Short mmCIF file of C-alpha atoms and ligand atoms in Angstrom, two decimals:
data_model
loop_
_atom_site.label_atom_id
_atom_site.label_comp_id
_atom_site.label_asym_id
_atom_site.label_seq_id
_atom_site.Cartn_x
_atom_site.Cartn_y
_atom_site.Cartn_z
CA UNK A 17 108.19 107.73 105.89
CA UNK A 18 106.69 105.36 108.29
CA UNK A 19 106.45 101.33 107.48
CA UNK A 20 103.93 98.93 108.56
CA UNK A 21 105.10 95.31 108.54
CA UNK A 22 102.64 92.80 108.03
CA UNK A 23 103.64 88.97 108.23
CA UNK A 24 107.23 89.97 107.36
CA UNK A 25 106.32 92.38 104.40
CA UNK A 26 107.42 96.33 104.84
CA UNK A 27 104.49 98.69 103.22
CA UNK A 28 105.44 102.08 103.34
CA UNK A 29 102.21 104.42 104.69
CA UNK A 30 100.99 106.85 101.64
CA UNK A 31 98.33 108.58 103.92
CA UNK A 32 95.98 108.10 106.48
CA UNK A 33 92.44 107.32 104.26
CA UNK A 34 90.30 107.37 107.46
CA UNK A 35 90.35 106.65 111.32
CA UNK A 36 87.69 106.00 113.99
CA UNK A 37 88.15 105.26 117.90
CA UNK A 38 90.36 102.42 117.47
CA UNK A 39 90.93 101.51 113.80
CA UNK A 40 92.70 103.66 111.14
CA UNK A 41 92.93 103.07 107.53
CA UNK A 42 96.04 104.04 105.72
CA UNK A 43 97.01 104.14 102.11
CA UNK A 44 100.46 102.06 101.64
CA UNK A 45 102.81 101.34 99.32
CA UNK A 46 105.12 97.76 98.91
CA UNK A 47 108.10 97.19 97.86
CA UNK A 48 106.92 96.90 94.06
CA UNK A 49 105.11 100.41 94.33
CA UNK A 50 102.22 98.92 94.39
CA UNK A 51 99.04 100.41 96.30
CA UNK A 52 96.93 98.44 99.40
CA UNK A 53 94.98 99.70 101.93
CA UNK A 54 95.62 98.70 105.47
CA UNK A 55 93.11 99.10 108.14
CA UNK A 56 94.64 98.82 111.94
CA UNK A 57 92.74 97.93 114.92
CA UNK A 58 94.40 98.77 118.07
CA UNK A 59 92.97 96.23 120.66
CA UNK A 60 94.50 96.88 123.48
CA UNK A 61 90.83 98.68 125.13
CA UNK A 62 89.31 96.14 123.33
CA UNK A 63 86.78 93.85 125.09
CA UNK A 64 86.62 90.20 124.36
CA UNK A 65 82.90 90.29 122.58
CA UNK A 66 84.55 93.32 120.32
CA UNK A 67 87.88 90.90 119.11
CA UNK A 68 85.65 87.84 118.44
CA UNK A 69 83.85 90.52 116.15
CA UNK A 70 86.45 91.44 114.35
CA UNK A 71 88.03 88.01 114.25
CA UNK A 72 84.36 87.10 112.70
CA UNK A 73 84.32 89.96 109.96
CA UNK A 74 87.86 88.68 108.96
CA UNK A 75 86.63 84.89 108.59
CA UNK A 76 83.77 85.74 106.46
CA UNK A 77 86.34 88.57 104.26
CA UNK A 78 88.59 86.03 103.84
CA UNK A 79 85.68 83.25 102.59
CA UNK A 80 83.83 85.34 100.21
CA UNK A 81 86.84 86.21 98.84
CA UNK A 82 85.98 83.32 96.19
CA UNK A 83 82.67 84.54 95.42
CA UNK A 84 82.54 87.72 93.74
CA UNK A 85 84.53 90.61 92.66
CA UNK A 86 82.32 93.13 94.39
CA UNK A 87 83.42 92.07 97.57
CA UNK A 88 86.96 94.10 98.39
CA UNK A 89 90.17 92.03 97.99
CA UNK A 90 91.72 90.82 101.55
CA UNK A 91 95.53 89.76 100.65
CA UNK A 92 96.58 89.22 103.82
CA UNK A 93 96.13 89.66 107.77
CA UNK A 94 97.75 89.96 111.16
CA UNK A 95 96.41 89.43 114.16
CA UNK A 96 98.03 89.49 117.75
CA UNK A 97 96.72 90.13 121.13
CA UNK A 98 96.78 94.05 121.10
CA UNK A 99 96.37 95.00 116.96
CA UNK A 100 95.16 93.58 113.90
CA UNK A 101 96.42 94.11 110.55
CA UNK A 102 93.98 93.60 107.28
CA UNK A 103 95.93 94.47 103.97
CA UNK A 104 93.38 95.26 101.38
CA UNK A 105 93.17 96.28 97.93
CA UNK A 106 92.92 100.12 97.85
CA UNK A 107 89.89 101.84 96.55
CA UNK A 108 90.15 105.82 94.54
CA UNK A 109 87.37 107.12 96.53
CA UNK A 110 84.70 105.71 98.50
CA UNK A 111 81.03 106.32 97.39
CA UNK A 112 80.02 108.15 99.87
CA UNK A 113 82.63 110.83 99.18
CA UNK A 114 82.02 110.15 95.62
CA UNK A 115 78.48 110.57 95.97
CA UNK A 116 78.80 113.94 97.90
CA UNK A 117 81.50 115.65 95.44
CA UNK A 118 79.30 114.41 92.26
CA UNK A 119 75.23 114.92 93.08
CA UNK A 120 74.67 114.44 89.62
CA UNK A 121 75.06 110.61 88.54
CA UNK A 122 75.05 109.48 84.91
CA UNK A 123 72.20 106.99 84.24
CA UNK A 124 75.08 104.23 83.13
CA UNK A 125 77.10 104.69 85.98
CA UNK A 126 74.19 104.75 88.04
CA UNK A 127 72.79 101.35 87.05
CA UNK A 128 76.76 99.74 86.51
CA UNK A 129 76.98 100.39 90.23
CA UNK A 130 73.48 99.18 91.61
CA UNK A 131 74.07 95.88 89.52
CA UNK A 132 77.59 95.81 91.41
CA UNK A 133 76.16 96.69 95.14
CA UNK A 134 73.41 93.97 94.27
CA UNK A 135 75.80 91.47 93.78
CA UNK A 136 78.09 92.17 97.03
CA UNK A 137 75.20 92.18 99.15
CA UNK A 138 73.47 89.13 97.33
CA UNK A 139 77.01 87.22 97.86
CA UNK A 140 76.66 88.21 101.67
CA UNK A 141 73.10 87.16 102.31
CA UNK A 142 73.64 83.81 100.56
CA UNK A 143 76.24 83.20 103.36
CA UNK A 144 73.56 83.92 106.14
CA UNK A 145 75.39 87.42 106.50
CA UNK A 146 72.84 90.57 107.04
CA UNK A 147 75.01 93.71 106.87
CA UNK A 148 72.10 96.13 108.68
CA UNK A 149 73.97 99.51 108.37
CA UNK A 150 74.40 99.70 104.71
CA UNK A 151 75.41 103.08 103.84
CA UNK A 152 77.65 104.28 100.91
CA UNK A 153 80.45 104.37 103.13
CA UNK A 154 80.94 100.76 102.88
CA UNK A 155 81.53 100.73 99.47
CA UNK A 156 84.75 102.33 97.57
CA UNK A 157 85.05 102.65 93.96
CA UNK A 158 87.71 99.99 92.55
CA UNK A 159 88.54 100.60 88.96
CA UNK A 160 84.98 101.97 87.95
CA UNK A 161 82.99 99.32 89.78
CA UNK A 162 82.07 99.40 93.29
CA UNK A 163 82.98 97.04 95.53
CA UNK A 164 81.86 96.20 99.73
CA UNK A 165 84.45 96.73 102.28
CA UNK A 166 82.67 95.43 105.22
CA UNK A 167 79.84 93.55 106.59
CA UNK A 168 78.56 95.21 109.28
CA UNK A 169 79.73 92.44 111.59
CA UNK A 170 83.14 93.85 113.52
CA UNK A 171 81.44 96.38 116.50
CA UNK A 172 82.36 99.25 115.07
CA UNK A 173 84.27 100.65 118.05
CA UNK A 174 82.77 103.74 118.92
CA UNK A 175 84.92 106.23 118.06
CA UNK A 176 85.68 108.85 120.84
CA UNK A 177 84.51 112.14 119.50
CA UNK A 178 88.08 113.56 118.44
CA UNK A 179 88.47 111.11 116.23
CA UNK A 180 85.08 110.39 114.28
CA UNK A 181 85.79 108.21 111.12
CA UNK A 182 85.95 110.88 108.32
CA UNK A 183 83.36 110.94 106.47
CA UNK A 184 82.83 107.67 107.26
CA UNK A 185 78.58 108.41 107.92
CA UNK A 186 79.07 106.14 111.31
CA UNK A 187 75.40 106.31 113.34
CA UNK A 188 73.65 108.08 110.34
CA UNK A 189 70.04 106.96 110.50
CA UNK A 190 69.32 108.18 106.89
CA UNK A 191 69.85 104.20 105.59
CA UNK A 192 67.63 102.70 108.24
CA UNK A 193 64.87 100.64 107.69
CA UNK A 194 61.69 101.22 109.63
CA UNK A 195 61.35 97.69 111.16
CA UNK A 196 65.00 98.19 112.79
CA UNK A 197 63.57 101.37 114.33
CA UNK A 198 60.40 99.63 115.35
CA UNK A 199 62.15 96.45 116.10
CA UNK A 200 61.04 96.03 119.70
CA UNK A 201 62.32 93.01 120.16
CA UNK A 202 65.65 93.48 121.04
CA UNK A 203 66.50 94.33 124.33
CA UNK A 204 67.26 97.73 124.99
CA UNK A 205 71.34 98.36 124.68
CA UNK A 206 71.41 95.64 122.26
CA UNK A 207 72.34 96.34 119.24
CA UNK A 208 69.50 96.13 116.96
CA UNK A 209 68.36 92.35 115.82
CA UNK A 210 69.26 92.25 111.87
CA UNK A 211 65.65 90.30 111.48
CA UNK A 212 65.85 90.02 107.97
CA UNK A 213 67.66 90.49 104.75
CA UNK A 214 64.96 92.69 103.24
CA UNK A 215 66.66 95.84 106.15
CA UNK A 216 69.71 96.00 103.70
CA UNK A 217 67.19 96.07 100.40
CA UNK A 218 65.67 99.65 102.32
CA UNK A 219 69.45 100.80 102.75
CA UNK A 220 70.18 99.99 99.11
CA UNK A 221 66.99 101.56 98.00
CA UNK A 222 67.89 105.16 99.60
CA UNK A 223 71.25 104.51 98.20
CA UNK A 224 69.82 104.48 94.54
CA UNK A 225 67.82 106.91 95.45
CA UNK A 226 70.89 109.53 96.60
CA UNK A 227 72.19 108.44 93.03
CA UNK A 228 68.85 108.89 91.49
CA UNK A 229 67.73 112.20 93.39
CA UNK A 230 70.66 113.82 94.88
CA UNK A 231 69.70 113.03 98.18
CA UNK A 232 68.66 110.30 100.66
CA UNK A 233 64.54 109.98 100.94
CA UNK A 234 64.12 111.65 104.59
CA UNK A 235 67.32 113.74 104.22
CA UNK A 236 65.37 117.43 104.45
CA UNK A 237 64.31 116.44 108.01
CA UNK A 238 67.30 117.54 110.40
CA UNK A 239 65.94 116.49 113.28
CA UNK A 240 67.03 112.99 114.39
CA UNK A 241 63.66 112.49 116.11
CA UNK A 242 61.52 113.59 113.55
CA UNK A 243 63.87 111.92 110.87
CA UNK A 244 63.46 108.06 112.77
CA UNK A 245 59.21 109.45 112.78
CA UNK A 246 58.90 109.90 109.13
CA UNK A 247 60.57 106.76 108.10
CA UNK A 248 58.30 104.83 110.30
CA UNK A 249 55.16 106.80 109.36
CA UNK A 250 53.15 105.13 106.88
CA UNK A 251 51.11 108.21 106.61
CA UNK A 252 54.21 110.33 105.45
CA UNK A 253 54.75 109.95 101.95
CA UNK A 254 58.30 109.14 100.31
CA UNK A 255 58.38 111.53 97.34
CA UNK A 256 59.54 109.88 94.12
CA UNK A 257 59.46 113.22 91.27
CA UNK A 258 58.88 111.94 87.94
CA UNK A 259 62.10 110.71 86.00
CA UNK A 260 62.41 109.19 82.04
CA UNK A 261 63.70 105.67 83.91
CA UNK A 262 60.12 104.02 84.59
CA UNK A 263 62.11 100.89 85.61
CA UNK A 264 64.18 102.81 87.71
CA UNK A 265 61.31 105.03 89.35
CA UNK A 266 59.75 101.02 89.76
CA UNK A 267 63.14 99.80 91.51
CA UNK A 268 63.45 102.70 94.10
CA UNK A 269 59.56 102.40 94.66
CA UNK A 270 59.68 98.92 94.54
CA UNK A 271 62.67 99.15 97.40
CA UNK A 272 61.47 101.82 99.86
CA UNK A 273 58.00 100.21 100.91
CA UNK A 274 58.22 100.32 104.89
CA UNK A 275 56.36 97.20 105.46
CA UNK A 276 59.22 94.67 104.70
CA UNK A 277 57.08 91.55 104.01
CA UNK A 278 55.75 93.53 100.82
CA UNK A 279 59.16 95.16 99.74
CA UNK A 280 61.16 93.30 96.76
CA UNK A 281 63.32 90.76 97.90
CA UNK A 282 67.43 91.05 96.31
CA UNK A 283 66.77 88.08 94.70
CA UNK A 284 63.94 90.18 92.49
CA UNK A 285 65.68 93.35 92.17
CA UNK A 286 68.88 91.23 90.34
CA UNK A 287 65.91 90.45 88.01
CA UNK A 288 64.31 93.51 87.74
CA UNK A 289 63.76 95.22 84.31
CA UNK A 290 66.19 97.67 85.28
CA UNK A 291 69.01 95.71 85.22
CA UNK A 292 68.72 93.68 81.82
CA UNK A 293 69.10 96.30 79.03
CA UNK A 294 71.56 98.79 79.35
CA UNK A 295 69.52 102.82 79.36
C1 LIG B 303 88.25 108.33 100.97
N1 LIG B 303 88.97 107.25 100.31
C2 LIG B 303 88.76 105.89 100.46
C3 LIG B 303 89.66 105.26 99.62
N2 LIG B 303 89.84 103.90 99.42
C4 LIG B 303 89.61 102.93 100.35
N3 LIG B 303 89.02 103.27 101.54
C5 LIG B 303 88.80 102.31 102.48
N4 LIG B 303 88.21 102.67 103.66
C6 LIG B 303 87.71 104.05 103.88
C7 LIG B 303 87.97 104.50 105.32
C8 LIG B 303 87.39 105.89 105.58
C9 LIG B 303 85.89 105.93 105.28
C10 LIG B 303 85.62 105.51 103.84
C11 LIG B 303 86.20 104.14 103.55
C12 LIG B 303 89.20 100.96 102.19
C13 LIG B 303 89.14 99.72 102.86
C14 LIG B 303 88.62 99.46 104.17
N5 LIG B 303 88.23 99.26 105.21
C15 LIG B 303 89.69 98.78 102.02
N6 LIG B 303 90.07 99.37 100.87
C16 LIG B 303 89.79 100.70 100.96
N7 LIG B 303 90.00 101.67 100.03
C17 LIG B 303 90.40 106.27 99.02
N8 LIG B 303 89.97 107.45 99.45
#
């Protein structure tokens, strides 16, 4: 079996979890059989702006750390001029494959994971850190509680075709809010100006609303075009069919308004109804 050797420890590589352009994830073992994940960057055709990225993401990993269990344990890194190294606590599945194989989401787990992604993305907004491509891809399932792997900061190098990230939803629009497809101010090629926290509260709302309805709000249009139309257009309804959750038919709601100075704020939603009783 192949080893991976990070800061003078040997992990022996379980599988490959998931790859993309540049950066592969791998399932490893150490020398006490016990699981990590390791994600690899290659850097090597790697430009400057794209390691100060990375180098960025792995600052604010390793600081928030200390602030909440819903953020994914970093144990250790490695980083040289041509590769980086992140070992990671593994998670069983991540929630977008979870999401995908299950449809049908019991009401506890349901609202046991939304009070989880709250938290992780609360935690990251209270450092001044605005993921912006929230999708359930960026969370894996840890022991029955979900937990954030990333924070939308590292460029995610774009992966050549042959080797899209499995499963790993990179450049789906179905999480985006309206004002980052509106946003014109950023210049064109840039990547889109994460103007507020209330972008990721739209991402999180169509994620509770895969787990509520089976499917993401816009997901029966195919068309990419007409897909970034209808989230923007005010005039096309988001349809929310009837459920026995009236708190939770409030939150999604409550979540998916397009005009982000009138959609709840986290701060709100960690207060919601929803979340105090258990269903
Ligand atoms: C499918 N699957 C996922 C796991 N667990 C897991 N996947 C991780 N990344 C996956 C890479 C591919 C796309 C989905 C996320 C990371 C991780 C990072 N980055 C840190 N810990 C992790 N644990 C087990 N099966």
């Amino acid at each position: 079996n192949e080893t991976i050797t990070i800061k003078g420890k040997q992990f022996i590589i379980l599988k490959m979890i998931g790859r993309g352009g540049s950066s592969k994830v791998y399932q490893v073992l150490d020398h006490k059989n016990q699981l990590f994940a390791v994600k690899y960057v290659n850097l090597e055709e790697a430009d400057a702006q794209t390691v100060e990225s990375y180098k960025n993401e792995i600052q604010h990993l390793n600081h928030l750390q200390l602030y909440s269990d819903q953020i994914i344990k970093l144990y250790d890194y490695e980083i040289t001029n041509s590769y980086i190294y992140m070992l990671m606590e593994c998670g069983n599945l991540d929630l977008n494959t979870w999401l995908r194989n299950r449809k049908t989401v019991t009401p506890l787990d349901r609202k046991f994971y939304w009070r989880n992604m709250l938290e992780a993305v609360h935690t990251i907004h209270s450092h001044g850190i605005i993921h912006s491509d929230l999708k359930p891809a960026n969370f894996v399932l840890v022991n029955g509680s979900v937990k954030l792997i990333d924070f939308g900061i590292a460029n995610t190098i774009q992966p050549d075709v042959t080797s899209i990230m499995k499963d790993s939803q990179v450049g789906t629009l179905s999480y985006m809010p309206p004002e980052a497809i509106k946003d014109t101010s950023s210049q064109p090629g840039q990547s889109r100006s994460k103007i507020c926290t209330k972008g990721d509260v739209w991402s999180l709302g169509c994620i509770l609303y895969c787990m509520t309805y089976g499917k993401t709000p816009f997901q029966s249009i195919t068309n990419q075009i007409a897909k970034l139309h209808a989230i923007i257009d005010t005039s096309h309804p988001i349809e929310f069919p009837d459920i026995s959750e009236k708190d939770l038919l409030d939150v999604l709601k409550s979540c998916l308004v397009r005009n982000p100075r009138e959609r709840i704020s986290l701060k709100e939603l960690l207060d919601h109804p929803y979340l105090q009783h258990s269903p």
